[in-house]
């Protein structure tokens, strides 16, 4: 079969598989997902309904319990009066028996009770012995006033005829008891009144009545935690259907005559909810019944279907989006499979382009097990072979640099030796043998260090001692016209460096920087750690220094020149140092040449603290 025939067959197969995959994925994805979304929606709707009813019912029970405790506490406020004997005596004997003392006692009790709760708006005390009453409105205690027909008040009359000591008057606009409280129209708020009978225990004779009017702030604070405003409705009603609290403030104090409430009253106490639908409301009604002192009170919460099933709709929408994303992903996967055969070729072409730019590294592990994969493996073997050849050339370059170092080590400036020996001879004529011995020792150390061909890597302390010997001879040569200073951190002396990286730089200072015109010349060598992982070495002098053009030329020769053709002494020196540093430190070293503002020349060497292991132990 020809190559063209293979391509045509492959295209036909590719398009055939693509069509089949698209059809299968549409069938295997849309149908199950559609069915799953439908089933999930109805299941989620029912689950959310049951869960919402349970959670809301439990929440309402807690709110109901908190409301019961609060209302019971307010209703029993009058019970503390029985423990206060002086006040009970006033209730038995009347105020007139000792007007000043008894009236002060009444004022003290009313002030105490009023300040016990911030939601109290007004209090009314009736003393049956003298048929007198007092009020405390907003901490203003009225004078005493006669209240002859006390039982004309509907709740005071009922208190004597019912079992119990307290009755609750549903929310109403605050009014003045016995017309003795001054209540501005602007401050007439809705209050819940607790009317209590005070009896002469244990005789059960009526001593008087105490009424407490509270605003609905505390009840509202408790109720507001039980529903979501503007979304759900909440009602608290007594046994007659009077609305104690409603999420619609306009309904507070009114009688609930809605049909749904009539249905709630018929529901068993063990029930939790019922579903309701009419022209005004469609949703679930969750209810609870109060117990004990507030038996037959009801708390009701209405939750619209829109709110109840919002989670189910959101879940269905999420499932639809997931299904759509899955379908898109499946389509993309199909296209990916279709073009998979061309992908390895593109990877191979991309790697070839990188090789053209000099990046001899393949960024893939395998292109497969077919012919294209075999081509990729041979391509990687070719790169490995090229890299091996470059490595051989690299080692050859290192050997070449080492040969240059040996040449440099074997060359001792004859002019320097002549002047050094002349200085030693002159000193021998003028001094005793000790200084001569010192100079000869320095010279022998230099010769020994330079002629040692065995060690390419030395400690920085050894390199520094070699330079110190060299500088000591130069110091003797120029006497007071030359000084040198060494500022070396002790830890730096322990690191290992390539041999002969300092002495050629110092020698250049004398040859080019001072230019044979030595006068107050100095050289400073500084070595210290930088950031704990790099070492910085500065060699600084105050010589003539190069011009800008000369400095640029030196840098060009240093970083771009070819050491194989450079014959100048300074090229063998500085460039040799630079090239060896790059070789030994794997291009992590740097050599910087600058002019000093005050004149002179500074050479800075930056190297890692530790030399690569394979170099250090070679």
Coordinates of C-alpha atoms in Angstrom, one line a residue:
X1 CA 0.0 0.0 0.0
X2 CA 1.3 3.4 -0.9
X3 CA 2.0 6.2 1.6
X4 CA -0.9 8.2 0.2
X5 CA -3.2 5.2 0.6
X6 CA -2.1 4.9 4.3
X7 CA -2.9 8.6 4.8
X8 CA -6.3 8.3 3.2
X9 CA -7.1 5.2 5.3
X10 CA -6.0 6.9 8.5
X11 CA -8.1 10.0 7.7
X12 CA -11.1 7.8 7.0
X13 CA -10.5 5.9 10.3
X14 CA -10.0 9.1 12.2
X15 CA -13.3 10.7 11.0
X16 CA -15.1 7.4 11.4
X17 CA -14.0 7.1 15.0
X18 CA -14.7 10.8 15.7
X19 CA -18.3 10.5 14.5
X20 CA -18.9 7.3 16.5
X21 CA -17.4 8.8 19.6
X22 CA -19.5 12.0 19.3
X23 CA -22.7 9.9 18.8
X24 CA -21.8 7.5 21.7
X25 CA -20.9 10.3 24.1
X26 CA -24.1 12.2 23.2
X27 CA -26.1 9.1 23.9
X28 CA -24.1 8.0 27.0
X29 CA -23.8 11.5 28.5
X30 CA -27.0 13.5 27.7
X31 CA -29.5 10.7 28.4
X32 CA -28.0 9.5 31.8
X33 CA -27.4 13.1 32.9
X34 CA -30.9 14.2 31.9
X35 CA -32.5 11.3 33.8
X36 CA -30.2 11.9 36.8
X37 CA -31.0 15.6 36.9
X38 CA -34.8 14.9 36.8
X39 CA -34.6 12.2 39.5
X40 CA -32.2 14.3 41.6
X41 CA -34.5 17.3 41.4
X42 CA -37.6 15.5 42.7
X43 CA -35.6 13.7 45.3
X44 CA -33.9 16.9 46.4
X45 CA -37.2 18.7 46.5
X46 CA -38.7 16.1 48.9
X47 CA -35.5 15.9 50.9
X48 CA -35.2 19.6 51.3
X49 CA -38.9 19.9 52.2
X50 CA -38.5 17.3 55.0
X51 CA -35.3 18.8 56.2
X52 CA -36.5 22.3 56.1
X53 CA -39.6 21.4 58.1
X54 CA -37.6 19.6 60.7
X55 CA -35.0 22.4 61.1
X56 CA -37.7 25.1 61.2
X57 CA -39.8 23.2 63.7
X58 CA -36.8 22.6 66.0
X59 CA -35.9 26.3 65.6
X60 CA -39.4 27.4 66.5
X61 CA -39.5 25.1 69.5
X62 CA -36.3 26.8 70.8
X63 CA -37.8 30.2 70.2
X64 CA -41.1 29.1 71.8
X65 CA -39.2 27.9 74.9
X66 CA -37.3 31.2 75.1
X67 CA -40.5 33.2 74.7
X68 CA -42.2 31.2 77.4
X69 CA -39.4 31.7 79.8
X70 CA -39.4 35.5 79.1
X71 CA -43.2 35.9 79.4
X72 CA -43.2 33.8 82.6
X73 CA -40.5 36.0 84.1
X74 CA -42.5 39.1 83.4
X75 CA -45.7 37.6 84.7
X76 CA -44.0 36.6 88.0
X77 CA -42.4 40.0 88.6
X78 CA -45.2 40.7 91.2
X79 CA -44.1 37.6 93.2
X80 CA -41.1 39.4 94.5
X81 CA -43.4 41.7 96.4
X82 CA -44.5 38.9 98.7
X83 CA -41.0 38.7 100.1
X84 CA -41.0 42.4 101.0
X85 CA -42.9 42.6 104.2
X86 CA -43.1 46.4 104.6
X87 CA -44.8 46.7 101.2
X88 CA -47.2 43.9 102.0
X89 CA -48.1 45.7 105.2
X90 CA -48.9 48.8 103.2
X91 CA -51.1 46.7 100.9
X92 CA -52.9 45.3 104.0
X93 CA -53.3 48.5 106.0
X94 CA -53.5 51.1 103.2
X95 CA -51.4 54.1 102.5
X96 CA -53.4 56.5 104.8
X97 CA -52.4 54.7 108.0
X98 CA -49.0 56.4 107.7
X99 CA -49.2 58.5 104.6
X100 CA -45.6 59.8 104.3
X101 CA -43.8 56.5 105.1
X102 CA -46.2 54.3 103.2
X103 CA -46.3 56.4 100.1
X104 CA -42.5 56.5 100.0
X105 CA -42.6 52.7 100.3
X106 CA -45.0 52.5 97.3
X107 CA -42.7 54.8 95.2
X108 CA -39.7 52.7 96.1
X109 CA -41.3 49.4 95.0
X110 CA -42.6 51.0 91.7
X111 CA -39.2 52.4 90.9
X112 CA -37.4 49.2 91.7
X113 CA -39.8 47.1 89.5
X114 CA -39.7 49.6 86.7
X115 CA -35.9 49.7 86.5
X116 CA -35.7 45.9 86.6
X117 CA -36.5 45.6 82.8
X118 CA -35.7 48.2 80.1
X119 CA -38.8 47.2 78.0
X120 CA -41.3 48.3 80.7
X121 CA -43.3 51.3 79.5
X122 CA -45.8 51.7 82.4
X123 CA -46.8 50.2 85.7
X124 CA -50.1 50.5 87.6
X125 CA -50.5 49.6 91.3
X126 CA -54.0 49.4 92.9
X127 CA -54.3 49.2 96.7
X128 CA -57.7 47.8 97.6
X129 CA -57.7 48.9 101.2
X130 CA -58.0 52.6 100.4
X131 CA -59.0 52.1 96.8
X132 CA -56.1 54.1 95.6
X133 CA -53.8 53.7 92.7
X134 CA -50.4 54.8 91.5
X135 CA -48.7 54.7 88.1
X136 CA -45.1 54.8 86.9
X137 CA -44.8 55.9 83.3
X138 CA -41.3 56.3 82.0
X139 CA -39.9 56.6 85.6
X140 CA -42.5 59.3 86.4
X141 CA -44.4 58.1 89.4
X142 CA -47.8 59.7 89.7
X143 CA -49.5 61.0 92.8
X144 CA -52.2 58.8 94.5
X145 CA -55.7 58.7 93.0
X146 CA -58.9 57.1 94.0
X147 CA -60.1 54.2 91.8
X148 CA -63.6 53.5 92.9
X149 CA -64.9 51.2 90.2
X150 CA -61.8 49.1 89.7
X151 CA -63.7 46.1 88.6
X152 CA -65.1 47.9 85.6
X153 CA -61.7 47.2 84.1
X154 CA -62.2 44.0 82.1
X155 CA -59.0 42.2 83.2
X156 CA -59.2 43.2 86.9
X157 CA -62.8 41.8 87.1
X158 CA -61.7 38.6 85.4
X159 CA -58.7 38.1 87.8
X160 CA -61.0 37.5 90.7
X161 CA -63.0 34.9 88.8
X162 CA -60.3 32.8 87.2
X163 CA -57.8 30.4 88.6
X164 CA -54.3 31.9 88.6
X165 CA -52.7 35.2 89.5
X166 CA -52.0 36.8 86.1
X167 CA -53.7 37.6 82.8
X168 CA -52.1 38.9 79.6
X169 CA -53.8 41.6 77.6
X170 CA -53.0 41.2 73.9
X171 CA -51.0 44.0 72.2
X172 CA -52.8 47.3 72.3
X173 CA -52.0 51.0 72.3
X174 CA -50.8 52.1 75.7
X175 CA -53.5 53.9 77.8
X176 CA -53.6 55.8 81.1
X177 CA -54.8 53.8 84.1
X178 CA -57.3 55.7 86.1
X179 CA -56.4 58.7 83.9
X180 CA -53.5 59.6 86.1
X181 CA -50.6 59.0 83.7
X182 CA -49.8 61.7 81.2
X183 CA -49.0 59.9 77.9
X184 CA -48.3 62.2 74.9
X185 CA -50.0 61.0 71.7
X186 CA -46.6 60.9 70.0
X187 CA -45.4 58.3 72.5
X188 CA -48.4 56.0 72.4
X189 CA -46.8 52.6 71.3
X190 CA -48.2 49.1 71.3
X191 CA -47.7 47.3 74.5
X192 CA -48.4 43.8 76.0
X193 CA -50.0 44.2 79.5
X194 CA -49.6 41.7 82.4
X195 CA -52.3 42.1 84.9
X196 CA -51.5 40.5 88.3
X197 CA -53.6 40.1 91.5
X198 CA -51.8 40.6 94.8
X199 CA -53.3 38.4 97.5
X200 CA -52.9 38.2 101.3
X201 CA -51.2 34.8 101.4
X202 CA -52.3 32.3 102.7
X203 CA -55.8 33.9 103.2
X204 CA -56.2 34.6 99.4
X205 CA -57.8 37.9 100.2
X206 CA -57.4 40.4 97.4
X207 CA -54.9 43.2 98.5
X208 CA -54.7 44.9 95.1
X209 CA -53.6 44.6 91.5
X210 CA -50.4 45.3 89.7
X211 CA -50.3 45.9 85.9
X212 CA -47.1 45.9 83.9
X213 CA -47.1 47.2 80.3
X214 CA -44.1 46.2 78.2
X215 CA -43.1 47.2 74.7
X216 CA -42.6 44.4 72.1
X217 CA -38.9 45.0 71.6
X218 CA -37.8 41.8 73.5
X219 CA -40.5 39.7 71.8
X220 CA -39.5 41.1 68.4
X221 CA -35.8 40.4 69.1
X222 CA -36.6 36.7 69.9
X223 CA -39.0 36.3 67.0
X224 CA -36.8 37.9 64.4
X225 CA -34.3 35.1 64.9
X226 CA -36.9 32.6 63.9
X227 CA -37.6 33.6 60.3
X228 CA -36.1 35.4 57.3
X229 CA -37.6 38.8 56.8
X230 CA -39.3 39.7 53.6
X231 CA -39.2 36.0 52.6
X232 CA -41.1 34.1 55.3
X233 CA -44.0 35.0 57.7
X234 CA -44.1 34.4 61.4
X235 CA -47.1 34.6 63.8
X236 CA -47.5 34.3 67.6
X237 CA -51.2 34.1 68.7
X238 CA -53.0 33.4 71.9
X239 CA -55.9 30.9 72.4
X240 CA -58.4 33.4 70.9
X241 CA -56.4 34.0 67.8
X242 CA -55.3 37.5 68.9
X243 CA -51.9 38.2 67.2
X244 CA -49.2 38.8 69.8
X245 CA -46.5 39.2 67.2
X246 CA -46.5 39.2 63.4
X247 CA -43.8 39.7 60.8
X248 CA -46.4 42.2 59.4
X249 CA -46.5 44.9 62.1
X250 CA -49.9 46.1 61.0
X251 CA -51.5 42.8 62.1
X252 CA -50.2 42.9 65.7
X253 CA -53.1 43.1 68.2
X254 CA -55.7 42.0 65.6
X255 CA -57.6 38.7 65.5
X256 CA -56.4 36.2 63.0
X257 CA -59.4 35.0 61.0
X258 CA -57.5 33.4 58.1
X259 CA -58.6 29.9 57.0
X260 CA -55.1 28.5 57.3
X261 CA -55.1 29.4 61.0
X262 CA -58.4 27.6 61.5
X263 CA -56.8 24.5 59.9
X264 CA -53.7 24.8 62.2
X265 CA -55.9 24.8 65.3
X266 CA -57.4 21.6 64.1
X267 CA -54.1 19.9 63.5
X268 CA -52.9 17.4 66.2
X269 CA -50.2 18.7 68.7
X270 CA -47.9 16.0 67.5
X271 CA -47.9 17.4 64.0
X272 CA -45.2 19.7 62.6
X273 CA -46.5 21.1 59.3
X274 CA -49.1 21.2 56.6
X275 CA -49.1 22.3 53.0
X276 CA -51.3 25.1 52.0
X277 CA -52.3 26.8 48.8
X278 CA -54.8 29.6 48.2
X279 CA -55.0 32.9 46.4
X280 CA -52.7 34.6 49.0
X281 CA -50.2 32.0 49.9
X282 CA -48.7 28.8 48.5
X283 CA -46.2 26.8 50.5
X284 CA -45.6 25.0 53.8
X285 CA -46.9 26.1 57.2
X286 CA -44.7 25.0 60.1
X287 CA -46.4 25.3 63.6
X288 CA -45.9 24.6 67.2
X289 CA -48.1 24.8 70.4
X290 CA -47.1 26.5 73.6
X291 CA -47.5 24.6 76.9
X292 CA -47.9 25.3 80.7
X293 CA -48.8 28.9 81.5
X294 CA -49.4 29.8 77.8
X295 CA -51.3 26.7 76.8
X296 CA -53.2 27.0 73.5
X297 CA -50.9 29.7 72.3
X298 CA -49.5 29.0 68.8
X299 CA -46.4 29.9 66.9
X300 CA -46.7 29.6 63.1
X301 CA -44.2 30.1 60.3
X302 CA -45.2 30.2 56.6
X303 CA -42.5 29.3 54.1
X304 CA -43.4 29.8 50.4
X305 CA -42.6 27.1 47.9
X306 CA -40.3 29.5 46.0
X307 CA -38.0 29.7 49.1
X308 CA -38.4 26.1 50.1
X309 CA -37.4 24.7 46.7
X310 CA -34.8 27.3 45.9
X311 CA -32.0 24.9 46.9
X312 CA -33.5 22.1 44.7
X313 CA -33.6 24.5 41.7
X314 CA -30.0 25.6 42.4
X315 CA -28.9 21.9 42.6
X316 CA -30.7 21.1 39.4
X317 CA -29.0 24.1 37.7
X318 CA -25.6 23.0 39.0
X319 CA -26.2 19.5 37.7
X320 CA -27.1 20.9 34.3
X321 CA -24.0 23.0 34.2
X322 CA -21.9 20.0 35.2
X323 CA -23.5 17.9 32.5
X324 CA -22.9 20.6 29.9
X325 CA -19.3 20.9 31.0
X326 CA -18.9 17.1 30.9
X327 CA -20.3 17.1 27.4
X328 CA -17.9 19.8 26.2
X329 CA -15.0 18.0 27.9
X330 CA -16.0 14.7 26.1
X331 CA -16.1 16.5 22.8
X332 CA -12.7 18.0 23.4
X333 CA -11.4 14.6 24.4
X334 CA -12.7 13.2 21.1
X335 CA -11.0 15.9 19.1
X336 CA -7.8 15.2 21.1
X337 CA -7.9 11.6 20.3
X338 CA -8.4 12.4 16.6
X339 CA -5.3 14.6 16.5
X340 CA -3.1 12.5 18.8
X341 CA -1.1 11.0 16.0
X342 CA 0.2 14.5 14.9
X343 CA 1.1 15.6 18.5
X344 CA 4.4 13.7 18.8
X345 CA 5.6 15.1 15.5
X346 CA 4.9 18.6 16.7
X347 CA 6.9 17.9 19.9
X348 CA 9.8 16.6 17.8
X349 CA 9.8 19.6 15.6
X350 CA 9.7 21.9 18.6
X351 CA 12.7 20.2 20.1
X352 CA 14.6 20.5 16.8
X353 CA 14.0 24.2 16.8
X354 CA 15.4 24.4 20.3
X355 CA 18.5 22.6 19.1
X356 CA 18.8 25.2 16.3
X357 CA 19.0 27.8 19.0
X358 CA 21.7 25.9 20.9
X359 CA 19.5 24.2 23.6
X360 CA 20.9 20.6 23.5
X361 CA 18.2 19.1 25.7
X362 CA 15.0 17.2 24.9
X363 CA 12.0 18.1 26.9
X364 CA 10.1 14.8 26.5
X365 CA 10.5 11.4 28.0
X366 CA 8.9 9.3 25.2
X367 CA 6.9 9.8 22.1
X368 CA 5.4 6.3 22.2
X369 CA 6.3 2.8 21.0
X370 CA 5.6 3.3 17.3
X371 CA 7.9 4.6 14.5
X372 CA 7.5 8.2 15.8
X373 CA 8.6 7.0 19.2
X374 CA 11.6 5.3 17.8
X375 CA 12.5 8.5 15.9
X376 CA 12.3 10.4 19.2
X377 CA 14.6 7.9 21.0
X378 CA 17.2 8.2 18.2
X379 CA 16.9 12.0 18.4
X380 CA 17.6 11.9 22.1
X381 CA 20.6 9.6 21.5
X382 CA 21.9 12.1 19.0
X383 CA 21.6 14.9 21.5
X384 CA 23.4 12.8 24.1
X385 CA 26.3 12.2 21.6
X386 CA 26.6 15.8 20.7
X387 CA 26.6 16.7 24.4
X388 CA 29.4 14.1 25.0
X389 CA 31.5 15.7 22.2
X390 CA 31.0 19.1 23.7
X391 CA 32.0 17.8 27.1
X392 CA 35.2 16.4 25.6
X393 CA 36.0 19.7 24.1
X394 CA 35.2 21.3 27.4
X395 CA 37.7 19.1 29.2
X396 CA 40.3 19.8 26.5
X397 CA 39.7 23.5 27.2
X398 CA 40.3 22.9 30.9
X399 CA 43.6 21.2 30.1
X400 CA 44.6 24.1 27.9
X401 CA 43.9 26.5 30.7
X402 CA 45.9 24.3 33.1
X403 CA 48.8 24.4 30.7
X404 CA 48.5 28.2 30.5
X405 CA 48.5 28.3 34.4
X406 CA 51.7 26.2 34.4
X407 CA 53.3 28.6 31.9
X408 CA 52.2 31.5 34.1
X409 CA 53.5 29.8 37.2
X410 CA 56.9 29.1 35.6
X411 CA 57.3 32.7 34.6
X412 CA 58.8 34.9 37.2
X413 CA 59.3 38.5 36.1
X414 CA 63.1 38.9 35.7
X415 CA 62.8 42.6 36.4
X416 CA 61.1 41.8 39.7
X417 CA 63.8 39.3 40.7
X418 CA 66.5 41.7 39.8
X419 CA 65.1 44.5 41.9
X420 CA 64.2 42.2 44.7
X421 CA 67.7 40.7 44.9
X422 CA 69.2 44.2 44.6
X423 CA 67.1 45.3 47.6
X424 CA 68.1 42.3 49.6
X425 CA 71.8 43.0 48.8
X426 CA 71.5 46.6 49.8
X427 CA 69.8 45.7 53.0
X428 CA 72.6 43.1 53.7
X429 CA 75.1 45.9 53.6
X430 CA 73.2 48.1 55.9
X431 CA 71.6 45.6 58.4
X432 CA 72.3 42.4 60.2
X433 CA 71.4 39.0 58.9
X434 CA 67.8 38.8 60.4
X435 CA 66.1 41.1 57.8
X436 CA 68.0 39.5 55.0
X437 CA 66.9 36.1 56.2
X438 CA 63.2 37.3 56.3
X439 CA 63.4 38.6 52.7
X440 CA 65.1 35.4 51.5
X441 CA 62.4 33.4 53.2
X442 CA 59.7 35.4 51.4
X443 CA 61.4 34.9 48.1
X444 CA 61.9 31.2 48.6
X445 CA 58.2 30.9 49.6
X446 CA 57.2 32.6 46.4
X447 CA 59.5 30.4 44.3
X448 CA 58.3 27.2 46.1
X449 CA 54.6 28.1 45.7
X450 CA 55.0 29.1 42.0
X451 CA 57.0 26.1 41.0
X452 CA 54.6 23.6 42.7
X453 CA 52.8 21.9 39.8
X454 CA 50.9 19.3 41.8
X455 CA 48.1 21.4 43.4
X456 CA 45.6 23.3 41.3
X457 CA 43.2 23.8 44.3
X458 CA 44.5 25.4 47.5
X459 CA 43.1 27.0 50.6
X460 CA 42.6 30.7 50.4
X461 CA 45.0 31.0 53.4
X462 CA 47.8 29.5 51.3
X463 CA 47.0 31.9 48.4
X464 CA 47.0 34.8 50.8
X465 CA 50.4 33.8 52.3
X466 CA 51.8 33.7 48.8
X467 CA 50.6 37.2 48.1
X468 CA 51.8 38.4 51.5
X469 CA 55.3 37.2 50.7
X470 CA 55.1 39.0 47.4
X471 CA 53.9 42.2 49.0
X472 CA 56.5 42.0 51.7
X473 CA 59.3 42.0 49.1
X474 CA 57.7 44.9 47.3
X475 CA 57.4 46.7 50.6
X476 CA 61.1 46.3 51.2
X477 CA 61.7 47.5 47.7
X478 CA 59.7 50.8 48.0
X479 CA 60.0 51.2 51.7
X480 CA 57.8 54.0 53.0
X481 CA 56.5 54.9 49.5
X482 CA 54.3 51.8 49.6
X483 CA 51.9 50.2 52.1
X484 CA 49.5 47.3 51.9
X485 CA 46.6 46.3 54.0
X486 CA 44.8 42.9 54.4
X487 CA 41.3 42.8 55.7
X488 CA 40.4 39.1 55.7
X489 CA 37.6 37.3 57.6
X490 CA 39.1 34.3 59.4
X491 CA 36.4 31.9 58.0
X492 CA 37.3 32.9 54.4
X493 CA 40.9 31.5 54.9
X494 CA 39.4 28.0 55.2
X495 CA 37.7 27.9 51.8
X496 CA 39.3 26.3 48.7
X497 CA 40.1 28.3 45.6
X498 CA 41.9 27.8 42.3
X499 CA 45.7 28.5 42.7
X500 CA 47.2 31.8 41.5
X501 CA 44.1 34.0 41.4
X502 CA 45.5 36.9 43.6
X503 CA 49.2 37.3 42.7
X504 CA 48.7 38.1 39.0
X505 CA 46.2 40.9 40.0
X506 CA 48.6 42.3 42.5
X507 CA 51.4 42.2 40.1
X508 CA 49.4 44.2 37.5
X509 CA 48.9 46.9 40.1
X510 CA 52.7 47.5 40.2
X511 CA 53.2 47.0 36.5
X512 CA 50.3 49.1 35.1
X513 CA 48.7 51.0 38.1
X514 CA 51.8 52.6 39.6
X515 CA 53.7 52.8 36.3
X516 CA 57.1 53.0 38.1
X517 CA 56.1 56.2 39.7
X518 CA 55.7 55.0 43.3
X519 CA 54.7 57.7 45.8
X520 CA 52.5 57.0 48.7
X521 CA 51.2 54.0 46.9
X522 CA 49.0 51.4 48.6
X523 CA 47.2 48.1 47.9
X524 CA 44.3 46.8 49.9
X525 CA 43.0 43.3 49.8
X526 CA 39.6 42.5 51.4
X527 CA 37.9 39.1 51.5
X528 CA 34.5 38.5 53.3
X529 CA 31.4 36.4 53.1
X530 CA 28.3 37.8 51.4
X531 CA 24.9 36.3 52.4
X532 CA 26.7 33.3 54.0
X533 CA 27.0 31.5 50.6
X534 CA 29.2 33.6 48.5
X535 CA 32.7 35.1 49.0
X536 CA 33.7 38.5 47.7
X537 CA 37.4 39.4 47.2
X538 CA 38.4 43.0 46.5
X539 CA 41.9 44.0 45.3
X540 CA 42.2 47.8 45.3
X541 CA 45.1 50.2 44.5
X542 CA 45.6 53.9 44.2
X543 CA 47.6 53.8 41.0
X544 CA 47.1 55.7 37.8
X545 CA 44.2 53.6 36.7
X546 CA 42.9 53.1 33.1
X547 CA 41.0 55.6 31.1
X548 CA 37.4 54.8 30.1
X549 CA 38.6 53.5 26.7
X550 CA 41.3 51.4 28.2
X551 CA 38.9 50.0 30.7
X552 CA 36.4 49.1 28.0
X553 CA 39.2 47.5 26.0
X554 CA 40.3 45.4 29.0
X555 CA 36.8 44.2 29.6
X556 CA 36.4 43.3 25.9
X557 CA 39.6 41.3 26.0
X558 CA 38.7 39.7 29.3
X559 CA 35.1 38.6 28.5
X560 CA 35.2 38.2 24.7
X561 CA 38.9 37.7 23.7
X562 CA 40.4 34.4 22.8
X563 CA 43.1 33.3 25.2
X564 CA 44.6 31.0 22.6
X565 CA 45.7 34.0 20.5
X566 CA 46.2 36.7 23.2
X567 CA 49.9 37.1 23.8
X568 CA 49.9 40.0 26.1
X569 CA 51.0 39.4 29.7
X570 CA 47.8 40.9 31.1
X571 CA 45.6 38.7 28.9
X572 CA 47.4 35.6 30.2
X573 CA 46.9 37.0 33.7
X574 CA 43.4 38.5 34.1
X575 CA 41.7 36.4 31.4
X576 CA 43.3 33.3 32.7
X577 CA 42.0 34.0 36.1
X578 CA 38.5 34.7 34.7
X579 CA 38.4 31.6 32.5
X580 CA 39.6 29.3 35.2
X581 CA 37.0 30.7 37.7
X582 CA 34.3 29.9 35.2
X583 CA 35.6 26.4 34.6
X584 CA 36.1 25.5 38.3
X585 CA 32.8 27.1 39.5
X586 CA 30.6 26.0 36.6
X587 CA 30.0 29.6 35.4
X588 CA 28.8 30.7 38.9
X589 CA 31.8 33.0 39.5
X590 CA 32.3 36.6 38.4
X591 CA 35.2 39.0 37.9
X592 CA 34.5 42.7 37.9
X593 CA 36.9 45.5 36.9
X594 CA 36.2 49.1 37.9
X595 CA 38.0 52.4 38.2
X596 CA 38.0 54.1 41.6
X597 CA 36.6 57.6 42.0
X598 CA 39.7 58.7 43.8
X599 CA 41.9 57.1 41.2
X600 CA 43.3 53.6 40.8
X601 CA 41.9 50.2 40.0
X602 CA 39.7 47.7 41.7
X603 CA 39.3 44.0 40.8
X604 CA 36.5 42.2 42.4
X605 CA 36.1 38.4 42.4
X606 CA 32.8 36.8 43.4
X607 CA 32.7 33.1 43.9
X608 CA 30.5 30.5 45.7
X609 CA 31.5 29.6 49.3
X610 CA 31.9 25.9 48.3
X611 CA 33.5 24.6 45.1
X612 CA 31.6 21.9 43.2
X613 CA 32.6 18.5 44.6
X614 CA 33.7 17.0 41.4
X615 CA 36.2 19.9 40.8
X616 CA 37.4 20.1 44.4
X617 CA 38.3 16.4 44.5
X618 CA 39.7 16.1 41.0

